Amino acid sequence: MKTEAQSQEQSAVLKTAALANNDAKWVTLIETTYTDPEGVERTWESAERLTRPKGCDIDGVGVAAILQDPTKPDAEPRILLQKQYRPPIDRTVIEVPAGLMDPNETAETCAIRELREETGYVGVLFQDKSFAVSPVMFNDPGFCNTNLRMIHVTVDLSLPENQNPKPQLEENEFIETFSVPLKELWAICQEFERQGYAIDARVGSLAEGIEFAKRWKLT
Protein backbone atom coordinates (compact mmCIF):
# COMPACT_ATOMS: atom_id res chain seq x y z
CA MET A 1 0.00 0.00 0.00
CA LYS A 2 1.32 3.45 -0.93
CA THR A 3 2.07 5.95 1.80
CA GLU A 4 0.74 9.50 1.53
CA ALA A 5 4.25 10.77 0.75
CA GLN A 6 4.71 8.25 -2.08
CA SER A 7 1.32 9.18 -3.54
CA GLN A 8 2.25 12.88 -3.57
CA GLU A 9 5.57 12.22 -5.30
CA GLN A 10 4.02 10.05 -8.00
CA SER A 11 1.20 12.44 -8.88
CA ALA A 12 1.56 14.39 -12.12
CA VAL A 13 -0.55 16.14 -14.74
CA LEU A 14 -1.01 13.96 -17.83
CA LYS A 15 -2.79 16.48 -20.05
CA THR A 16 -4.94 19.60 -20.01
CA ALA A 17 -7.83 20.61 -22.26
CA ALA A 18 -10.35 23.42 -22.55
CA LEU A 19 -13.58 22.74 -20.63
CA ALA A 20 -16.95 24.10 -21.72
CA ASN A 21 -19.10 25.69 -19.02
CA ASN A 22 -21.85 23.14 -19.66
CA ASP A 23 -19.44 20.31 -18.84
CA ALA A 24 -18.09 21.82 -15.61
CA LYS A 25 -19.28 20.34 -12.29
CA TRP A 26 -17.57 22.61 -9.77
CA VAL A 27 -16.97 26.01 -11.38
CA THR A 28 -18.31 28.27 -14.09
CA LEU A 29 -16.99 31.29 -16.00
CA ILE A 30 -19.05 34.46 -16.12
CA GLU A 31 -18.82 37.92 -17.67
CA THR A 32 -19.91 40.77 -15.41
CA THR A 33 -20.94 44.16 -16.79
CA TYR A 34 -20.40 46.99 -14.32
CA THR A 35 -19.72 50.72 -14.09
CA ASP A 36 -16.42 52.05 -12.77
CA PRO A 37 -16.12 55.06 -10.36
CA GLU A 38 -16.33 57.44 -13.33
CA GLY A 39 -19.52 55.86 -14.66
CA VAL A 40 -17.82 54.09 -17.55
CA GLU A 41 -19.39 50.74 -18.44
CA ARG A 42 -16.91 47.88 -18.43
CA THR A 43 -16.84 44.08 -18.39
CA TRP A 44 -14.95 41.62 -16.20
CA GLU A 45 -14.31 37.92 -16.67
CA SER A 46 -14.28 35.77 -13.54
CA ALA A 47 -14.99 32.32 -12.14
CA GLU A 48 -17.60 31.19 -9.63
CA ARG A 49 -17.93 28.03 -7.60
CA LEU A 50 -21.04 25.92 -8.11
CA THR A 51 -20.77 24.22 -4.72
CA ARG A 52 -21.79 26.92 -2.22
CA PRO A 53 -24.89 25.74 -0.27
CA LYS A 54 -28.02 27.82 -0.72
CA GLY A 55 -28.28 30.56 1.90
CA CYS A 56 -24.64 30.19 2.96
CA ASP A 57 -22.27 33.16 2.86
CA ILE A 58 -19.07 31.16 2.37
CA ASP A 59 -17.76 28.31 0.22
CA GLY A 60 -15.65 26.67 2.88
CA VAL A 61 -13.33 26.96 5.85
CA GLY A 62 -9.66 26.75 6.63
CA VAL A 63 -8.61 25.33 10.00
CA ALA A 64 -5.71 26.73 12.01
CA ALA A 65 -5.33 23.87 14.50
CA ILE A 66 -2.85 24.28 17.35
CA LEU A 67 -1.61 21.14 19.06
CA GLN A 68 -1.17 21.46 22.82
CA ASP A 69 -0.58 19.06 25.71
CA PRO A 70 -1.67 20.42 29.12
CA THR A 71 0.60 17.83 30.78
CA LYS A 72 3.56 19.60 29.13
CA PRO A 73 2.92 23.30 29.86
CA ASP A 74 6.41 24.37 28.72
CA ALA A 75 6.18 22.69 25.32
CA GLU A 76 6.01 25.01 22.31
CA PRO A 77 2.67 25.08 20.45
CA ARG A 78 2.67 23.34 17.09
CA ILE A 79 0.43 23.96 14.11
CA LEU A 80 -1.11 21.15 12.08
CA LEU A 81 -0.24 21.25 8.37
CA GLN A 82 -0.79 19.03 5.36
CA LYS A 83 0.87 18.08 2.09
CA GLN A 84 -1.54 17.62 -0.80
CA TYR A 85 -0.96 17.41 -4.54
CA ARG A 86 -2.97 20.02 -6.47
CA PRO A 87 -3.47 19.35 -10.21
CA PRO A 88 -4.10 23.01 -11.24
CA ILE A 89 -0.49 23.87 -10.38
CA ASP A 90 0.98 20.35 -10.74
CA ARG A 91 2.71 20.61 -7.37
CA THR A 92 2.36 19.38 -3.83
CA VAL A 93 1.11 22.20 -1.61
CA ILE A 94 1.71 22.94 2.07
CA GLU A 95 -1.76 23.69 3.45
CA VAL A 96 -3.89 23.86 6.55
CA PRO A 97 -6.84 21.43 6.86
CA ALA A 98 -9.77 22.82 4.91
CA GLY A 99 -13.02 21.88 3.25
CA LEU A 100 -16.28 22.95 1.67
CA MET A 101 -19.45 23.71 3.58
CA ASP A 102 -22.27 21.18 3.76
CA PRO A 103 -25.92 22.38 3.57
CA ASN A 104 -27.27 23.80 6.84
CA GLU A 105 -23.82 23.65 8.44
CA THR A 106 -22.10 26.39 10.44
CA ALA A 107 -18.51 27.32 9.71
CA GLU A 108 -17.52 26.10 13.18
CA THR A 109 -19.16 22.70 12.69
CA CYS A 110 -17.61 22.37 9.24
CA ALA A 111 -14.14 23.06 10.65
CA ILE A 112 -14.38 20.47 13.43
CA ARG A 113 -15.76 17.91 10.96
CA GLU A 114 -13.11 18.54 8.32
CA LEU A 115 -10.33 18.46 10.91
CA ARG A 116 -11.42 15.03 12.10
CA GLU A 117 -11.99 13.64 8.61
CA GLU A 118 -8.69 14.87 7.17
CA THR A 119 -6.38 14.42 10.18
CA GLY A 120 -8.15 12.21 12.73
CA TYR A 121 -7.72 14.84 15.43
CA VAL A 122 -10.64 16.03 17.56
CA GLY A 123 -10.41 19.76 18.18
CA VAL A 124 -12.41 22.47 19.94
CA LEU A 125 -12.91 26.11 19.07
CA PHE A 126 -10.44 28.58 20.56
CA GLN A 127 -11.77 29.61 23.97
CA ASP A 128 -11.71 33.35 23.26
CA LYS A 129 -14.78 33.63 21.02
CA SER A 130 -13.60 36.97 19.65
CA PHE A 131 -10.73 35.10 17.97
CA ALA A 132 -12.31 31.72 17.20
CA VAL A 133 -13.73 32.67 13.78
CA SER A 134 -12.22 35.06 11.24
CA PRO A 135 -14.11 37.55 9.08
CA VAL A 136 -15.11 36.31 5.63
CA MET A 137 -11.99 36.35 3.46
CA PHE A 138 -11.83 36.22 -0.34
CA ASN A 139 -9.05 34.08 -1.82
CA ASP A 140 -8.53 35.92 -5.13
CA PRO A 141 -11.29 38.52 -5.68
CA GLY A 142 -9.87 39.70 -9.00
CA PHE A 143 -10.38 36.22 -10.42
CA CYS A 144 -13.20 34.48 -8.55
CA ASN A 145 -15.79 34.89 -5.81
CA THR A 146 -14.46 31.99 -3.70
CA ASN A 147 -14.36 32.85 0.00
CA LEU A 148 -13.94 31.28 3.41
CA ARG A 149 -13.61 31.80 7.11
CA MET A 150 -10.54 30.69 9.04
CA ILE A 151 -11.54 28.77 12.16
CA HIS A 152 -9.06 28.72 15.04
CA VAL A 153 -9.00 25.42 16.90
CA THR A 154 -6.99 23.80 19.68
CA VAL A 155 -6.27 20.07 19.92
CA ASP A 156 -5.66 18.58 23.37
CA LEU A 157 -3.05 15.87 22.81
CA SER A 158 -3.62 14.38 26.26
CA LEU A 159 -7.13 13.22 25.39
CA PRO A 160 -7.57 9.53 24.47
CA GLU A 161 -9.22 10.40 21.13
CA ASN A 162 -6.07 12.27 20.08
CA GLN A 163 -3.53 9.60 21.04
CA ASN A 164 -3.67 7.71 17.75
CA PRO A 165 -5.57 9.88 15.23
CA LYS A 166 -6.86 8.09 12.15
CA PRO A 167 -8.02 10.20 9.17
CA GLN A 168 -11.24 9.32 7.36
CA LEU A 169 -10.17 10.22 3.84
CA GLU A 170 -12.24 9.74 0.70
CA GLU A 171 -10.88 7.43 -1.98
CA ASN A 172 -9.64 10.35 -4.05
CA GLU A 173 -7.94 12.14 -1.15
CA PHE A 174 -4.21 11.67 -0.56
CA ILE A 175 -3.23 13.89 2.35
CA GLU A 176 -0.11 13.72 4.50
CA THR A 177 -0.57 15.40 7.90
CA PHE A 178 2.27 16.70 10.06
CA SER A 179 2.96 19.45 12.58
CA VAL A 180 5.64 22.12 12.99
CA PRO A 181 6.53 24.66 15.70
CA LEU A 182 4.20 27.64 15.28
CA LYS A 183 6.84 30.30 15.97
CA GLU A 184 9.15 28.90 13.25
CA LEU A 185 6.52 28.81 10.51
CA TRP A 186 8.12 31.54 8.37
CA ALA A 187 11.49 29.78 8.15
CA ILE A 188 9.75 26.44 7.61
CA CYS A 189 7.78 27.84 4.66
CA GLN A 190 11.00 29.13 3.13
CA GLU A 191 12.59 25.70 3.48
CA PHE A 192 9.58 23.96 1.94
CA GLU A 193 9.77 26.32 -1.04
CA ARG A 194 13.45 25.48 -1.49
CA GLN A 195 12.45 21.81 -1.56
CA GLY A 196 10.00 22.46 -4.42
CA TYR A 197 6.72 22.61 -2.52
CA ALA A 198 4.10 25.31 -3.14
CA ILE A 199 2.86 27.33 -0.16
CA ASP A 200 -0.88 27.86 0.23
CA ALA A 201 -1.73 31.54 0.77
CA ARG A 202 -3.40 30.81 4.10
CA VAL A 203 -0.26 29.18 5.45
CA GLY A 204 1.98 31.87 4.01
CA SER A 205 -0.15 34.71 5.38
CA LEU A 206 -0.20 33.11 8.83
CA ALA A 207 3.58 32.67 8.75
CA GLU A 208 4.05 36.26 7.60
CA GLY A 209 1.81 37.54 10.41
CA ILE A 210 3.83 35.66 13.01
CA GLU A 211 7.04 37.05 11.58
CA PHE A 212 5.62 40.60 11.58
CA ALA A 213 4.68 40.19 15.25
CA LYS A 214 8.20 38.99 16.09
CA ARG A 215 10.08 41.65 14.14
CA TRP A 216 7.92 44.58 15.20
CA LYS A 217 7.55 43.26 18.76
CA LEU A 218 3.76 43.44 18.66
CA THR A 219 3.24 41.15 21.67
PDB file of C-alpha atoms in Angstrom:
ATOM      1  CA  MET A   1       0.000   0.000   0.000  1.00  0.00           C
ATOM      2  CA  LYS A   2       1.325   3.445  -0.931  1.00  0.00           C
ATOM      3  CA  THR A   3       2.074   5.948   1.798  1.00  0.00           C
ATOM      4  CA  GLU A   4       0.744   9.496   1.534  1.00  0.00           C
ATOM      5  CA  ALA A   5       4.249  10.770   0.746  1.00  0.00           C
ATOM      6  CA  GLN A   6       4.710   8.252  -2.078  1.00  0.00           C
ATOM      7  CA  SER A   7       1.323   9.182  -3.544  1.00  0.00           C
ATOM      8  CA  GLN A   8       2.247  12.877  -3.566  1.00  0.00           C
ATOM      9  CA  GLU A   9       5.570  12.217  -5.302  1.00  0.00           C
ATOM     10  CA  GLN A  10       4.019  10.052  -7.999  1.00  0.00           C
ATOM     11  CA  SER A  11       1.201  12.445  -8.878  1.00  0.00           C
ATOM     12  CA  ALA A  12       1.563  14.389 -12.118  1.00  0.00           C
ATOM     13  CA  VAL A  13      -0.552  16.143 -14.741  1.00  0.00           C
ATOM     14  CA  LEU A  14      -1.014  13.965 -17.826  1.00  0.00           C
ATOM     15  CA  LYS A  15      -2.794  16.482 -20.053  1.00  0.00           C
ATOM     16  CA  THR A  16      -4.941  19.602 -20.007  1.00  0.00           C
ATOM     17  CA  ALA A  17      -7.829  20.614 -22.258  1.00  0.00           C
ATOM     18  CA  ALA A  18     -10.353  23.419 -22.545  1.00  0.00           C
ATOM     19  CA  LEU A  19     -13.579  22.738 -20.631  1.00  0.00           C
ATOM     20  CA  ALA A  20     -16.948  24.105 -21.715  1.00  0.00           C
ATOM     21  CA  ASN A  21     -19.098  25.687 -19.017  1.00  0.00           C
ATOM     22  CA  ASN A  22     -21.848  23.145 -19.661  1.00  0.00           C
ATOM     23  CA  ASP A  23     -19.445  20.312 -18.843  1.00  0.00           C
ATOM     24  CA  ALA A  24     -18.087  21.823 -15.606  1.00  0.00           C
ATOM     25  CA  LYS A  25     -19.284  20.336 -12.287  1.00  0.00           C
ATOM     26  CA  TRP A  26     -17.569  22.605  -9.773  1.00  0.00           C
ATOM     27  CA  VAL A  27     -16.969  26.014 -11.381  1.00  0.00           C
ATOM     28  CA  THR A  28     -18.312  28.271 -14.091  1.00  0.00           C
ATOM     29  CA  LEU A  29     -16.992  31.291 -16.001  1.00  0.00           C
ATOM     30  CA  ILE A  30     -19.051  34.464 -16.117  1.00  0.00           C
ATOM     31  CA  GLU A  31     -18.821  37.920 -17.669  1.00  0.00           C
ATOM     32  CA  THR A  32     -19.910  40.770 -15.411  1.00  0.00           C
ATOM     33  CA  THR A  33     -20.940  44.160 -16.790  1.00  0.00           C
ATOM     34  CA  TYR A  34     -20.397  46.995 -14.321  1.00  0.00           C
ATOM     35  CA  THR A  35     -19.720  50.723 -14.095  1.00  0.00           C
ATOM     36  CA  ASP A  36     -16.415  52.047 -12.771  1.00  0.00           C
ATOM     37  CA  PRO A  37     -16.121  55.056 -10.360  1.00  0.00           C
ATOM     38  CA  GLU A  38     -16.333  57.443 -13.333  1.00  0.00           C
ATOM     39  CA  GLY A  39     -19.517  55.858 -14.655  1.00  0.00           C
ATOM     40  CA  VAL A  40     -17.822  54.092 -17.552  1.00  0.00           C
ATOM     41  CA  GLU A  41     -19.392  50.735 -18.438  1.00  0.00           C
ATOM     42  CA  ARG A  42     -16.906  47.879 -18.427  1.00  0.00           C
ATOM     43  CA  THR A  43     -16.836  44.077 -18.387  1.00  0.00           C
ATOM     44  CA  TRP A  44     -14.946  41.622 -16.205  1.00  0.00           C
ATOM     45  CA  GLU A  45     -14.313  37.919 -16.667  1.00  0.00           C
ATOM     46  CA  SER A  46     -14.282  35.772 -13.540  1.00  0.00           C
ATOM     47  CA  ALA A  47     -14.986  32.325 -12.140  1.00  0.00           C
ATOM     48  CA  GLU A  48     -17.600  31.193  -9.628  1.00  0.00           C
ATOM     49  CA  ARG A  49     -17.934  28.026  -7.601  1.00  0.00           C
ATOM     50  CA  LEU A  50     -21.042  25.922  -8.109  1.00  0.00           C
ATOM     51  CA  THR A  51     -20.772  24.215  -4.719  1.00  0.00           C
ATOM     52  CA  ARG A  52     -21.794  26.917  -2.224  1.00  0.00           C
ATOM     53  CA  PRO A  53     -24.889  25.735  -0.273  1.00  0.00           C
ATOM     54  CA  LYS A  54     -28.021  27.817  -0.724  1.00  0.00           C
ATOM     55  CA  GLY A  55     -28.283  30.563   1.896  1.00  0.00           C
ATOM     56  CA  CYS A  56     -24.636  30.190   2.964  1.00  0.00           C
ATOM     57  CA  ASP A  57     -22.271  33.162   2.858  1.00  0.00           C
ATOM     58  CA  ILE A  58     -19.069  31.156   2.367  1.00  0.00           C
ATOM     59  CA  ASP A  59     -17.763  28.314   0.219  1.00  0.00           C
ATOM     60  CA  GLY A  60     -15.655  26.668   2.877  1.00  0.00           C
ATOM     61  CA  VAL A  61     -13.332  26.956   5.851  1.00  0.00           C
ATOM     62  CA  GLY A  62      -9.655  26.747   6.631  1.00  0.00           C
ATOM     63  CA  VAL A  63      -8.611  25.334   9.995  1.00  0.00           C
ATOM     64  CA  ALA A  64      -5.708  26.728  12.014  1.00  0.00           C
ATOM     65  CA  ALA A  65      -5.334  23.867  14.498  1.00  0.00           C
ATOM     66  CA  ILE A  66      -2.851  24.283  17.348  1.00  0.00           C
ATOM     67  CA  LEU A  67      -1.615  21.138  19.056  1.00  0.00           C
ATOM     68  CA  GLN A  68      -1.167  21.462  22.821  1.00  0.00           C
ATOM     69  CA  ASP A  69      -0.576  19.059  25.707  1.00  0.00           C
ATOM     70  CA  PRO A  70      -1.667  20.420  29.121  1.00  0.00           C
ATOM     71  CA  THR A  71       0.596  17.833  30.785  1.00  0.00           C
ATOM     72  CA  LYS A  72       3.559  19.599  29.134  1.00  0.00           C
ATOM     73  CA  PRO A  73       2.924  23.302  29.862  1.00  0.00           C
ATOM     74  CA  ASP A  74       6.409  24.368  28.722  1.00  0.00           C
ATOM     75  CA  ALA A  75       6.176  22.692  25.321  1.00  0.00           C
ATOM     76  CA  GLU A  76       6.012  25.009  22.312  1.00  0.00           C
ATOM     77  CA  PRO A  77       2.672  25.078  20.449  1.00  0.00           C
ATOM     78  CA  ARG A  78       2.672  23.344  17.090  1.00  0.00           C
ATOM     79  CA  ILE A  79       0.425  23.955  14.112  1.00  0.00           C
ATOM     80  CA  LEU A  80      -1.107  21.154  12.081  1.00  0.00           C
ATOM     81  CA  LEU A  81      -0.238  21.246   8.367  1.00  0.00           C
ATOM     82  CA  GLN A  82      -0.790  19.029   5.359  1.00  0.00           C
ATOM     83  CA  LYS A  83       0.873  18.078   2.091  1.00  0.00           C
ATOM     84  CA  GLN A  84      -1.540  17.621  -0.798  1.00  0.00           C
ATOM     85  CA  TYR A  85      -0.961  17.411  -4.545  1.00  0.00           C
ATOM     86  CA  ARG A  86      -2.974  20.019  -6.473  1.00  0.00           C
ATOM     87  CA  PRO A  87      -3.466  19.347 -10.214  1.00  0.00           C
ATOM     88  CA  PRO A  88      -4.099  23.010 -11.239  1.00  0.00           C
ATOM     89  CA  ILE A  89      -0.495  23.874 -10.384  1.00  0.00           C
ATOM     90  CA  ASP A  90       0.977  20.351 -10.735  1.00  0.00           C
ATOM     91  CA  ARG A  91       2.710  20.612  -7.368  1.00  0.00           C
ATOM     92  CA  THR A  92       2.359  19.384  -3.827  1.00  0.00           C
ATOM     93  CA  VAL A  93       1.108  22.202  -1.610  1.00  0.00           C
ATOM     94  CA  ILE A  94       1.706  22.943   2.068  1.00  0.00           C
ATOM     95  CA  GLU A  95      -1.755  23.689   3.445  1.00  0.00           C
ATOM     96  CA  VAL A  96      -3.893  23.855   6.553  1.00  0.00           C
ATOM     97  CA  PRO A  97      -6.836  21.431   6.863  1.00  0.00           C
ATOM     98  CA  ALA A  98      -9.772  22.822   4.909  1.00  0.00           C
ATOM     99  CA  GLY A  99     -13.020  21.884   3.247  1.00  0.00           C
ATOM    100  CA  LEU A 100     -16.283  22.951   1.669  1.00  0.00           C
ATOM    101  CA  MET A 101     -19.450  23.711   3.580  1.00  0.00           C
ATOM    102  CA  ASP A 102     -22.274  21.179   3.758  1.00  0.00           C
ATOM    103  CA  PRO A 103     -25.915  22.375   3.565  1.00  0.00           C
ATOM    104  CA  ASN A 104     -27.267  23.805   6.843  1.00  0.00           C
ATOM    105  CA  GLU A 105     -23.819  23.650   8.440  1.00  0.00           C
ATOM    106  CA  THR A 106     -22.103  26.387  10.437  1.00  0.00           C
ATOM    107  CA  ALA A 107     -18.508  27.323   9.715  1.00  0.00           C
ATOM    108  CA  GLU A 108     -17.517  26.099  13.181  1.00  0.00           C
ATOM    109  CA  THR A 109     -19.164  22.700  12.690  1.00  0.00           C
ATOM    110  CA  CYS A 110     -17.606  22.369   9.243  1.00  0.00           C
ATOM    111  CA  ALA A 111     -14.139  23.062  10.652  1.00  0.00           C
ATOM    112  CA  ILE A 112     -14.385  20.472  13.430  1.00  0.00           C
ATOM    113  CA  ARG A 113     -15.761  17.912  10.958  1.00  0.00           C
ATOM    114  CA  GLU A 114     -13.110  18.544   8.316  1.00  0.00           C
ATOM    115  CA  LEU A 115     -10.328  18.456  10.907  1.00  0.00           C
ATOM    116  CA  ARG A 116     -11.418  15.034  12.105  1.00  0.00           C
ATOM    117  CA  GLU A 117     -11.992  13.644   8.608  1.00  0.00           C
ATOM    118  CA  GLU A 118      -8.690  14.868   7.172  1.00  0.00           C
ATOM    119  CA  THR A 119      -6.382  14.423  10.178  1.00  0.00           C
ATOM    120  CA  GLY A 120      -8.153  12.211  12.725  1.00  0.00           C
ATOM    121  CA  TYR A 121      -7.724  14.845  15.427  1.00  0.00           C
ATOM    122  CA  VAL A 122     -10.641  16.033  17.556  1.00  0.00           C
ATOM    123  CA  GLY A 123     -10.414  19.757  18.184  1.00  0.00           C
ATOM    124  CA  VAL A 124     -12.407  22.470  19.937  1.00  0.00           C
ATOM    125  CA  LEU A 125     -12.910  26.111  19.072  1.00  0.00           C
ATOM    126  CA  PHE A 126     -10.440  28.580  20.559  1.00  0.00           C
ATOM    127  CA  GLN A 127     -11.774  29.610  23.972  1.00  0.00           C
ATOM    128  CA  ASP A 128     -11.712  33.347  23.258  1.00  0.00           C
ATOM    129  CA  LYS A 129     -14.784  33.627  21.024  1.00  0.00           C
ATOM    130  CA  SER A 130     -13.603  36.970  19.647  1.00  0.00           C
ATOM    131  CA  PHE A 131     -10.727  35.097  17.969  1.00  0.00           C
ATOM    132  CA  ALA A 132     -12.308  31.721  17.196  1.00  0.00           C
ATOM    133  CA  VAL A 133     -13.727  32.670  13.782  1.00  0.00           C
ATOM    134  CA  SER A 134     -12.217  35.059  11.239  1.00  0.00           C
ATOM    135  CA  PRO A 135     -14.108  37.547   9.079  1.00  0.00           C
ATOM    136  CA  VAL A 136     -15.109  36.308   5.634  1.00  0.00           C
ATOM    137  CA  MET A 137     -11.990  36.354   3.458  1.00  0.00           C
ATOM    138  CA  PHE A 138     -11.827  36.218  -0.342  1.00  0.00           C
ATOM    139  CA  ASN A 139      -9.051  34.083  -1.820  1.00  0.00           C
ATOM    140  CA  ASP A 140      -8.526  35.920  -5.133  1.00  0.00           C
ATOM    141  CA  PRO A 141     -11.290  38.517  -5.681  1.00  0.00           C
ATOM    142  CA  GLY A 142      -9.870  39.703  -8.998  1.00  0.00           C
ATOM    143  CA  PHE A 143     -10.375  36.221 -10.421  1.00  0.00           C
ATOM    144  CA  CYS A 144     -13.203  34.479  -8.546  1.00  0.00           C
ATOM    145  CA  ASN A 145     -15.787  34.886  -5.814  1.00  0.00           C
ATOM    146  CA  THR A 146     -14.455  31.990  -3.698  1.00  0.00           C
ATOM    147  CA  ASN A 147     -14.359  32.849  -0.004  1.00  0.00           C
ATOM    148  CA  LEU A 148     -13.940  31.282   3.414  1.00  0.00           C
ATOM    149  CA  ARG A 149     -13.609  31.802   7.115  1.00  0.00           C
ATOM    150  CA  MET A 150     -10.538  30.686   9.040  1.00  0.00           C
ATOM    151  CA  ILE A 151     -11.537  28.769  12.157  1.00  0.00           C
ATOM    152  CA  HIS A 152      -9.060  28.718  15.037  1.00  0.00           C
ATOM    153  CA  VAL A 153      -9.000  25.417  16.900  1.00  0.00           C
ATOM    154  CA  THR A 154      -6.986  23.798  19.684  1.00  0.00           C
ATOM    155  CA  VAL A 155      -6.267  20.073  19.915  1.00  0.00           C
ATOM    156  CA  ASP A 156      -5.655  18.575  23.367  1.00  0.00           C
ATOM    157  CA  LEU A 157      -3.047  15.866  22.808  1.00  0.00           C
ATOM    158  CA  SER A 158      -3.616  14.380  26.258  1.00  0.00           C
ATOM    159  CA  LEU A 159      -7.135  13.218  25.393  1.00  0.00           C
ATOM    160  CA  PRO A 160      -7.569   9.534  24.474  1.00  0.00           C
ATOM    161  CA  GLU A 161      -9.219  10.397  21.133  1.00  0.00           C
ATOM    162  CA  ASN A 162      -6.070  12.272  20.082  1.00  0.00           C
ATOM    163  CA  GLN A 163      -3.527   9.600  21.043  1.00  0.00           C
ATOM    164  CA  ASN A 164      -3.670   7.705  17.746  1.00  0.00           C
ATOM    165  CA  PRO A 165      -5.567   9.878  15.234  1.00  0.00           C
ATOM    166  CA  LYS A 166      -6.863   8.094  12.152  1.00  0.00           C
ATOM    167  CA  PRO A 167      -8.020  10.198   9.171  1.00  0.00           C
ATOM    168  CA  GLN A 168     -11.238   9.320   7.365  1.00  0.00           C
ATOM    169  CA  LEU A 169     -10.173  10.222   3.841  1.00  0.00           C
ATOM    170  CA  GLU A 170     -12.241   9.745   0.701  1.00  0.00           C
ATOM    171  CA  GLU A 171     -10.878   7.428  -1.977  1.00  0.00           C
ATOM    172  CA  ASN A 172      -9.637  10.348  -4.054  1.00  0.00           C
ATOM    173  CA  GLU A 173      -7.939  12.144  -1.155  1.00  0.00           C
ATOM    174  CA  PHE A 174      -4.213  11.674  -0.561  1.00  0.00           C
ATOM    175  CA  ILE A 175      -3.227  13.888   2.350  1.00  0.00           C
ATOM    176  CA  GLU A 176      -0.107  13.723   4.503  1.00  0.00           C
ATOM    177  CA  THR A 177      -0.574  15.401   7.899  1.00  0.00           C
ATOM    178  CA  PHE A 178       2.266  16.699  10.064  1.00  0.00           C
ATOM    179  CA  SER A 179       2.964  19.453  12.583  1.00  0.00           C
ATOM    180  CA  VAL A 180       5.644  22.117  12.993  1.00  0.00           C
ATOM    181  CA  PRO A 181       6.534  24.660  15.697  1.00  0.00           C
ATOM    182  CA  LEU A 182       4.204  27.638  15.281  1.00  0.00           C
ATOM    183  CA  LYS A 183       6.838  30.297  15.966  1.00  0.00           C
ATOM    184  CA  GLU A 184       9.151  28.901  13.254  1.00  0.00           C
ATOM    185  CA  LEU A 185       6.518  28.805  10.512  1.00  0.00           C
ATOM    186  CA  TRP A 186       8.120  31.537   8.369  1.00  0.00           C
ATOM    187  CA  ALA A 187      11.490  29.777   8.145  1.00  0.00           C
ATOM    188  CA  ILE A 188       9.754  26.442   7.613  1.00  0.00           C
ATOM    189  CA  CYS A 189       7.776  27.841   4.657  1.00  0.00           C
ATOM    190  CA  GLN A 190      10.996  29.132   3.130  1.00  0.00           C
ATOM    191  CA  GLU A 191      12.587  25.704   3.482  1.00  0.00           C
ATOM    192  CA  PHE A 192       9.580  23.962   1.937  1.00  0.00           C
ATOM    193  CA  GLU A 193       9.767  26.321  -1.036  1.00  0.00           C
ATOM    194  CA  ARG A 194      13.446  25.478  -1.489  1.00  0.00           C
ATOM    195  CA  GLN A 195      12.447  21.808  -1.564  1.00  0.00           C
ATOM    196  CA  GLY A 196      10.004  22.465  -4.421  1.00  0.00           C
ATOM    197  CA  TYR A 197       6.722  22.609  -2.516  1.00  0.00           C
ATOM    198  CA  ALA A 198       4.098  25.305  -3.136  1.00  0.00           C
ATOM    199  CA  ILE A 199       2.856  27.333  -0.164  1.00  0.00           C
ATOM    200  CA  ASP A 200      -0.883  27.861   0.230  1.00  0.00           C
ATOM    201  CA  ALA A 201      -1.726  31.543   0.771  1.00  0.00           C
ATOM    202  CA  ARG A 202      -3.405  30.808   4.102  1.00  0.00           C
ATOM    203  CA  VAL A 203      -0.257  29.178   5.453  1.00  0.00           C
ATOM    204  CA  GLY A 204       1.976  31.871   4.006  1.00  0.00           C
ATOM    205  CA  SER A 205      -0.151  34.714   5.379  1.00  0.00           C
ATOM    206  CA  LEU A 206      -0.202  33.114   8.831  1.00  0.00           C
ATOM    207  CA  ALA A 207       3.578  32.672   8.746  1.00  0.00           C
ATOM    208  CA  GLU A 208       4.045  36.264   7.597  1.00  0.00           C
ATOM    209  CA  GLY A 209       1.810  37.543  10.405  1.00  0.00           C
ATOM    210  CA  ILE A 210       3.828  35.658  13.010  1.00  0.00           C
ATOM    211  CA  GLU A 211       7.038  37.054  11.577  1.00  0.00           C
ATOM    212  CA  PHE A 212       5.624  40.604  11.578  1.00  0.00           C
ATOM    213  CA  ALA A 213       4.679  40.186  15.246  1.00  0.00           C
ATOM    214  CA  LYS A 214       8.197  38.985  16.090  1.00  0.00           C
ATOM    215  CA  ARG A 215      10.078  41.653  14.141  1.00  0.00           C
ATOM    216  CA  TRP A 216       7.917  44.582  15.201  1.00  0.00           C
ATOM    217  CA  LYS A 217       7.555  43.262  18.756  1.00  0.00           C
ATOM    218  CA  LEU A 218       3.756  43.439  18.656  1.00  0.00           C
ATOM    219  CA  THR A 219       3.235  41.151  21.671  1.00  0.00           C
TER     220      THR A 219
END
